[in-house]
Amino acid sequence: MERTATAGPSGPPAPSGGPLPPDAVVDDGADRGADAVVAGVPAEVPRAPAGMPQQRARDTVPGGVRAEPARPARPAAGLRGLRGPHGPRPWRLLPTPAGTPFTFGYAALLAVTSLVARYADPAVVDALRQSSSTDVAHLVRAPLLVLPASALWIAGGVVSAYSLCFLLVLTALERRIGGLRTAGVFLFGHVLATLATEVPIGLAVLTGRLPDSAAHRLDYGISFGVAASLGALAGLLTPWLRWPLLTVFAGMLVQDLATFDDPMTSCGHLIAVGLGVATWPVMRRWRRARLAEAGAAPGTG
């Protein structure tokens, strides 16, 4: 806003140091700024003459250094997603329909099959498990049917250790990479570890090193997929969580293998963990893509 006097025609400027004419135009920058503050309007910044290059406005602090906005502190990679603006959120350890639809839906399906295994006629349950077993005989006849069907049963039921491990591991993995990718990791470990254990049995039967009954060995459960998912999840955790987790889990598997109760299954678990570890580069790429989709800053956590 300019202050102008329009009381009469303007005359020639007064000599330097002399009194101003009463009808002179007054354009005092200091007064204009003061009046603008009083009026509640910010004072205009004088524009550069036409044709003169101008700089883009920048946020600066005294000394000419650009002021960078303060960034909030990010939690450790292993705890990211469990800490909200008002503190820890431990309920995020468990699946929810909106947050982890794949894990939640799969867990509900496993709960149904576990109830069937507990309360249905044992003969019916045995027939269902036999028809969905990934033994050599069924893999040769209907591989596309038995490979997914065998992952509908939990060995030991919902009270087994793998049931709790399934909930915690797949929930954490799905929150980091999404539902479809988590399903892909689970199936990747389940299918490849199954083939890695059953194909040698089939070859041994063909060569006469094992009896024909070994081709009908009952084989079902989610443990291979869970082991692969745990191995993949470890690559997204901070090192102080990653290595103790892998050490404890691998130690348990080696101990099972040493007992020689079910060596093929124990070997399959170790193979599945190794498959999950092999996916670390892909997991970290998917994690960055997931964060980019959510509008967050990329990271490896």
Tab-separated table of C-alpha atoms in Angstrom:
chain	number	residue	atom	x	y	z
A	1	MET	CA	0.000	0.000	0.000
A	2	GLU	CA	1.397	3.411	-0.951
A	3	ARG	CA	0.785	6.696	0.748
A	4	THR	CA	0.005	9.444	-1.791
A	5	ALA	CA	-1.141	13.034	-1.425
A	6	THR	CA	-3.670	14.261	-3.982
A	7	ALA	CA	-4.426	17.710	-2.597
A	8	GLY	CA	-3.096	19.527	-5.659
A	9	PRO	CA	-0.753	19.402	-8.599
A	10	SER	CA	2.778	18.374	-7.914
A	11	GLY	CA	5.512	20.923	-8.254
A	12	PRO	CA	9.201	20.635	-8.917
A	13	PRO	CA	11.278	18.906	-6.273
A	14	ALA	CA	12.715	21.083	-3.543
A	15	PRO	CA	16.424	21.600	-3.474
A	16	SER	CA	18.483	19.279	-1.312
A	17	GLY	CA	18.198	20.169	2.345
A	18	GLY	CA	15.305	22.604	1.785
A	19	PRO	CA	11.723	22.346	2.989
A	20	LEU	CA	9.335	20.225	0.974
A	21	PRO	CA	6.405	21.831	-0.800
A	22	PRO	CA	3.085	21.224	0.912
A	23	ASP	CA	1.731	19.279	-2.080
A	24	ALA	CA	4.741	16.972	-2.481
A	25	VAL	CA	4.250	13.170	-2.784
A	26	VAL	CA	5.687	11.342	0.196
A	27	ASP	CA	6.899	7.733	-0.423
A	28	ASP	CA	8.809	6.722	2.640
A	29	GLY	CA	9.606	2.964	2.757
A	30	ALA	CA	9.847	2.932	6.543
A	31	ASP	CA	6.475	4.656	6.942
A	32	ARG	CA	4.900	2.363	4.380
A	33	GLY	CA	6.125	-0.725	6.225
A	34	ALA	CA	4.949	0.633	9.539
A	35	ASP	CA	1.521	1.476	8.155
A	36	ALA	CA	1.236	-1.989	6.640
A	37	VAL	CA	1.957	-3.579	10.004
A	38	VAL	CA	-0.603	-1.370	11.671
A	39	ALA	CA	-3.175	-2.212	9.024
A	40	GLY	CA	-2.480	-5.955	9.443
A	41	VAL	CA	-1.161	-6.320	5.886
A	42	PRO	CA	2.440	-7.372	5.239
A	43	ALA	CA	4.543	-4.740	3.566
A	44	GLU	CA	5.253	-5.231	-0.136
A	45	VAL	CA	8.760	-6.180	-1.113
A	46	PRO	CA	10.021	-3.847	-3.873
A	47	ARG	CA	10.203	-5.700	-7.181
A	48	ALA	CA	13.375	-5.774	-9.250
A	49	PRO	CA	13.313	-3.851	-12.520
A	50	ALA	CA	12.004	-5.702	-15.566
A	51	GLY	CA	14.585	-7.890	-17.231
A	52	MET	CA	16.700	-8.395	-14.134
A	53	PRO	CA	16.992	-12.089	-13.106
A	54	GLN	CA	15.465	-12.939	-9.766
A	55	GLN	CA	16.159	-15.768	-7.298
A	56	ARG	CA	13.562	-18.169	-6.004
A	57	ALA	CA	12.626	-17.469	-2.416
A	58	ARG	CA	14.335	-19.751	0.112
A	59	ASP	CA	13.898	-20.370	3.807
A	60	THR	CA	17.083	-19.085	5.390
A	61	VAL	CA	18.452	-18.490	8.813
A	62	PRO	CA	20.913	-15.763	9.797
A	63	GLY	CA	24.156	-16.241	7.930
A	64	GLY	CA	22.507	-17.216	4.628
A	65	VAL	CA	22.234	-20.926	5.423
A	66	ARG	CA	19.039	-22.586	4.263
A	67	ALA	CA	16.881	-23.841	7.130
A	68	GLU	CA	16.002	-27.526	6.774
A	69	PRO	CA	12.785	-28.752	8.407
A	70	ALA	CA	13.370	-30.956	11.405
A	71	ARG	CA	12.700	-34.626	10.687
A	72	PRO	CA	11.060	-36.796	13.331
A	73	ALA	CA	13.201	-39.553	14.758
A	74	ARG	CA	12.586	-42.946	13.104
A	75	PRO	CA	12.334	-46.027	15.313
A	76	ALA	CA	14.707	-48.933	14.940
A	77	ALA	CA	14.082	-51.173	11.921
A	78	GLY	CA	12.973	-54.116	14.017
A	79	LEU	CA	10.394	-52.023	15.886
A	80	ARG	CA	9.122	-49.957	12.967
A	81	GLY	CA	5.404	-50.484	12.529
A	82	LEU	CA	4.932	-51.402	16.206
A	83	ARG	CA	5.366	-47.848	17.509
A	84	GLY	CA	2.724	-45.214	16.936
A	85	PRO	CA	2.523	-41.501	17.724
A	86	HIS	CA	1.283	-42.285	21.233
A	87	GLY	CA	3.672	-45.115	22.089
A	88	PRO	CA	4.067	-48.844	21.337
A	89	ARG	CA	1.261	-50.747	19.652
A	90	PRO	CA	1.760	-54.410	20.620
A	91	TRP	CA	-1.543	-55.479	19.072
A	92	ARG	CA	0.093	-55.045	15.651
A	93	LEU	CA	1.933	-58.297	16.327
A	94	LEU	CA	-1.303	-60.151	15.498
A	95	PRO	CA	-3.173	-60.166	12.167
A	96	THR	CA	-6.187	-57.966	11.471
A	97	PRO	CA	-8.673	-58.078	8.563
A	98	ALA	CA	-7.714	-54.608	7.329
A	99	GLY	CA	-3.992	-54.525	8.101
A	100	THR	CA	-2.986	-58.084	7.156
A	101	PRO	CA	-5.822	-59.641	5.135
A	102	PHE	CA	-3.793	-62.586	3.801
A	103	THR	CA	-2.515	-63.708	7.211
A	104	PHE	CA	-5.896	-63.133	8.867
A	105	GLY	CA	-7.821	-65.065	6.208
A	106	TYR	CA	-5.299	-67.893	6.111
A	107	ALA	CA	-5.324	-68.147	9.919
A	108	ALA	CA	-9.128	-68.351	9.885
A	109	LEU	CA	-8.973	-71.176	7.314
A	110	LEU	CA	-6.406	-73.061	9.396
A	111	ALA	CA	-8.619	-72.657	12.458
A	112	VAL	CA	-11.480	-74.317	10.557
A	113	THR	CA	-9.364	-77.265	9.402
A	114	SER	CA	-7.987	-77.659	12.934
A	115	LEU	CA	-11.529	-77.869	14.317
A	116	VAL	CA	-12.367	-80.459	11.668
A	117	ALA	CA	-9.279	-82.488	12.607
A	118	ARG	CA	-10.232	-82.350	16.279
A	119	TYR	CA	-13.968	-83.057	16.168
A	120	ALA	CA	-14.667	-84.882	12.890
A	121	ASP	CA	-14.686	-88.663	12.487
A	122	PRO	CA	-11.034	-89.856	12.602
A	123	ALA	CA	-11.561	-91.969	9.494
A	124	VAL	CA	-12.770	-88.896	7.580
A	125	VAL	CA	-9.854	-86.803	8.823
A	126	ASP	CA	-7.364	-89.483	7.846
A	127	ALA	CA	-8.867	-89.727	4.360
A	128	LEU	CA	-8.694	-85.933	3.930
A	129	ARG	CA	-5.079	-85.796	5.001
A	130	GLN	CA	-4.126	-88.726	2.810
A	131	SER	CA	-5.700	-87.073	-0.236
A	132	SER	CA	-3.810	-83.821	0.413
A	133	SER	CA	-0.470	-85.391	1.333
A	134	THR	CA	2.586	-84.358	-0.687
A	135	ASP	CA	4.114	-87.813	-0.695
A	136	VAL	CA	5.776	-89.097	-3.855
A	137	ALA	CA	2.726	-91.016	-5.058
A	138	HIS	CA	0.417	-87.993	-4.851
A	139	LEU	CA	3.006	-85.603	-6.284
A	140	VAL	CA	3.319	-87.806	-9.349
A	141	ARG	CA	-0.463	-88.042	-9.864
A	142	ALA	CA	-1.761	-84.571	-8.889
A	143	PRO	CA	0.987	-82.118	-7.929
A	144	LEU	CA	-1.088	-78.973	-8.524
A	145	LEU	CA	-3.779	-80.241	-6.153
A	146	VAL	CA	-1.770	-81.634	-3.261
A	147	LEU	CA	0.883	-78.882	-3.042
A	148	PRO	CA	-1.602	-76.169	-1.935
A	149	ALA	CA	-3.930	-78.631	-0.161
A	150	SER	CA	-1.170	-79.898	2.106
A	151	ALA	CA	-0.746	-76.352	3.478
A	152	LEU	CA	-4.316	-76.393	4.882
A	153	TRP	CA	-3.375	-78.521	7.879
A	154	ILE	CA	-1.301	-77.778	10.974
A	155	ALA	CA	0.647	-80.710	12.357
A	156	GLY	CA	-0.202	-80.721	16.045
A	157	GLY	CA	-3.222	-78.436	15.664
A	158	VAL	CA	-3.627	-74.809	16.688
A	159	VAL	CA	-1.783	-75.407	19.967
A	160	SER	CA	1.477	-76.300	18.201
A	161	ALA	CA	4.517	-74.037	18.218
A	162	TYR	CA	4.272	-73.579	14.456
A	163	SER	CA	0.779	-72.138	14.871
A	164	LEU	CA	2.051	-69.254	17.029
A	165	CYS	CA	5.104	-68.863	14.803
A	166	PHE	CA	2.793	-68.656	11.786
A	167	LEU	CA	0.794	-65.781	13.300
A	168	LEU	CA	3.791	-63.714	14.424
A	169	VAL	CA	6.038	-64.255	11.409
A	170	LEU	CA	3.491	-63.835	8.626
A	171	THR	CA	1.889	-60.825	10.329
A	172	ALA	CA	5.252	-59.075	10.616
A	173	LEU	CA	6.185	-59.968	7.043
A	174	GLU	CA	2.870	-58.864	5.561
A	175	ARG	CA	3.022	-55.506	7.342
A	176	ARG	CA	6.375	-54.913	5.656
A	177	ILE	CA	5.889	-56.195	2.091
A	178	GLY	CA	2.129	-56.658	1.605
A	179	GLY	CA	-0.242	-59.589	1.364
A	180	LEU	CA	0.367	-60.889	-2.177
A	181	ARG	CA	4.134	-60.837	-1.737
A	182	THR	CA	3.854	-62.602	1.619
A	183	ALA	CA	1.716	-65.310	0.015
A	184	GLY	CA	4.367	-65.670	-2.691
A	185	VAL	CA	7.158	-66.097	-0.114
A	186	PHE	CA	5.141	-68.686	1.810
A	187	LEU	CA	4.315	-70.729	-1.302
A	188	PHE	CA	7.893	-70.401	-2.574
A	189	GLY	CA	9.275	-72.007	0.577
A	190	HIS	CA	6.455	-74.539	0.924
A	191	VAL	CA	6.693	-75.841	-2.654
A	192	LEU	CA	10.466	-75.865	-3.111
A	193	ALA	CA	11.247	-77.377	0.294
A	194	THR	CA	8.614	-80.063	-0.314
A	195	LEU	CA	10.098	-80.967	-3.686
A	196	ALA	CA	13.620	-80.879	-2.241
A	197	THR	CA	12.674	-83.545	0.303
A	198	GLU	CA	10.296	-85.713	-1.727
A	199	VAL	CA	12.217	-85.949	-4.992
A	200	PRO	CA	15.190	-87.711	-3.330
A	201	ILE	CA	12.753	-90.173	-1.745
A	202	GLY	CA	11.215	-90.887	-5.137
A	203	LEU	CA	14.636	-91.468	-6.691
A	204	ALA	CA	15.611	-93.761	-3.816
A	205	VAL	CA	12.432	-95.795	-4.323
A	206	LEU	CA	13.111	-96.079	-8.054
A	207	THR	CA	16.644	-97.314	-7.448
A	208	GLY	CA	15.554	-99.774	-4.775
A	209	ARG	CA	17.351	-98.029	-1.917
A	210	LEU	CA	13.999	-97.453	-0.148
A	211	PRO	CA	10.894	-99.677	-0.061
A	212	ASP	CA	7.761	-98.812	-2.023
A	213	SER	CA	6.000	-97.802	1.187
A	214	ALA	CA	8.259	-94.704	1.378
A	215	ALA	CA	6.423	-93.301	-1.663
A	216	HIS	CA	3.235	-93.153	0.423
A	217	ARG	CA	4.773	-91.397	3.418
A	218	LEU	CA	2.208	-88.976	4.881
A	219	ASP	CA	3.426	-85.398	4.449
A	220	TYR	CA	1.403	-82.246	5.154
A	221	GLY	CA	1.592	-79.022	7.171
A	222	ILE	CA	2.592	-75.359	7.067
A	223	SER	CA	6.039	-75.656	8.639
A	224	PHE	CA	8.058	-75.309	5.397
A	225	GLY	CA	6.236	-72.127	4.438
A	226	VAL	CA	6.608	-70.683	7.936
A	227	ALA	CA	10.335	-71.479	8.019
A	228	ALA	CA	10.874	-69.769	4.653
A	229	SER	CA	8.849	-66.737	5.776
A	230	LEU	CA	10.924	-66.464	8.948
A	231	GLY	CA	14.139	-66.590	6.935
A	232	ALA	CA	12.829	-63.860	4.623
A	233	LEU	CA	11.610	-61.688	7.518
A	234	ALA	CA	15.025	-61.811	9.180
A	235	GLY	CA	16.477	-59.852	6.273
A	236	LEU	CA	14.139	-56.939	7.046
A	237	LEU	CA	14.987	-56.748	10.747
A	238	THR	CA	17.754	-54.777	12.389
A	239	PRO	CA	20.913	-56.870	12.990
A	240	TRP	CA	20.427	-57.110	16.767
A	241	LEU	CA	17.133	-58.920	16.088
A	242	ARG	CA	18.081	-60.708	12.863
A	243	TRP	CA	21.027	-62.801	13.960
A	244	PRO	CA	19.726	-63.983	17.365
A	245	LEU	CA	16.447	-64.993	15.701
A	246	LEU	CA	18.180	-66.997	12.987
A	247	THR	CA	20.621	-68.537	15.456
A	248	VAL	CA	17.915	-69.742	17.851
A	249	PHE	CA	15.645	-71.067	15.099
A	250	ALA	CA	18.431	-72.807	13.184
A	251	GLY	CA	19.718	-74.303	16.435
A	252	MET	CA	16.303	-75.830	17.116
A	253	LEU	CA	16.203	-77.317	13.620
A	254	VAL	CA	19.692	-78.771	13.920
A	255	GLN	CA	18.726	-80.305	17.259
A	256	ASP	CA	15.676	-81.919	15.634
A	257	LEU	CA	17.871	-83.247	12.850
A	258	ALA	CA	20.329	-84.700	15.369
A	259	THR	CA	17.578	-86.768	17.007
A	260	PHE	CA	16.982	-88.420	13.611
A	261	ASP	CA	13.272	-88.888	14.367
A	262	ASP	CA	12.207	-87.460	10.982
A	263	PRO	CA	15.381	-86.507	9.092
A	264	MET	CA	13.658	-85.601	5.819
A	265	THR	CA	11.324	-83.137	7.505
A	266	SER	CA	14.184	-81.641	9.549
A	267	CYS	CA	16.236	-81.218	6.386
A	268	GLY	CA	13.222	-79.618	4.712
A	269	HIS	CA	12.996	-77.025	7.498
A	270	LEU	CA	16.663	-76.092	7.093
A	271	ILE	CA	16.240	-75.882	3.320
A	272	ALA	CA	13.177	-73.644	3.754
A	273	VAL	CA	15.068	-71.243	6.046
A	274	GLY	CA	17.894	-71.103	3.516
A	275	LEU	CA	15.405	-70.304	0.753
A	276	GLY	CA	14.025	-67.454	2.829
A	277	VAL	CA	17.501	-66.054	3.485
A	278	ALA	CA	18.225	-66.220	-0.258
A	279	THR	CA	15.332	-63.812	-0.881
A	280	TRP	CA	16.826	-60.953	1.196
A	281	PRO	CA	17.706	-58.735	-1.806
A	282	VAL	CA	14.180	-59.140	-3.178
A	283	MET	CA	12.645	-58.578	0.266
A	284	ARG	CA	14.477	-55.288	0.695
A	285	ARG	CA	13.425	-54.132	-2.771
A	286	TRP	CA	9.816	-55.003	-1.991
A	287	ARG	CA	10.107	-53.221	1.354
A	288	ARG	CA	11.303	-50.024	-0.327
A	289	ALA	CA	8.488	-50.305	-2.865
A	290	ARG	CA	5.969	-50.787	-0.053
A	291	LEU	CA	7.223	-47.682	1.742
A	292	ALA	CA	7.148	-45.698	-1.489
A	293	GLU	CA	3.532	-46.766	-2.079
A	294	ALA	CA	2.667	-45.591	1.427
A	295	GLY	CA	4.402	-42.253	0.863
A	296	ALA	CA	7.114	-42.891	3.472
A	297	ALA	CA	10.848	-42.463	3.102
A	298	PRO	CA	12.511	-45.627	1.764
A	299	GLY	CA	14.518	-47.751	4.167
A	300	THR	CA	15.676	-51.301	4.702
A	301	GLY	CA	13.797	-51.879	7.938
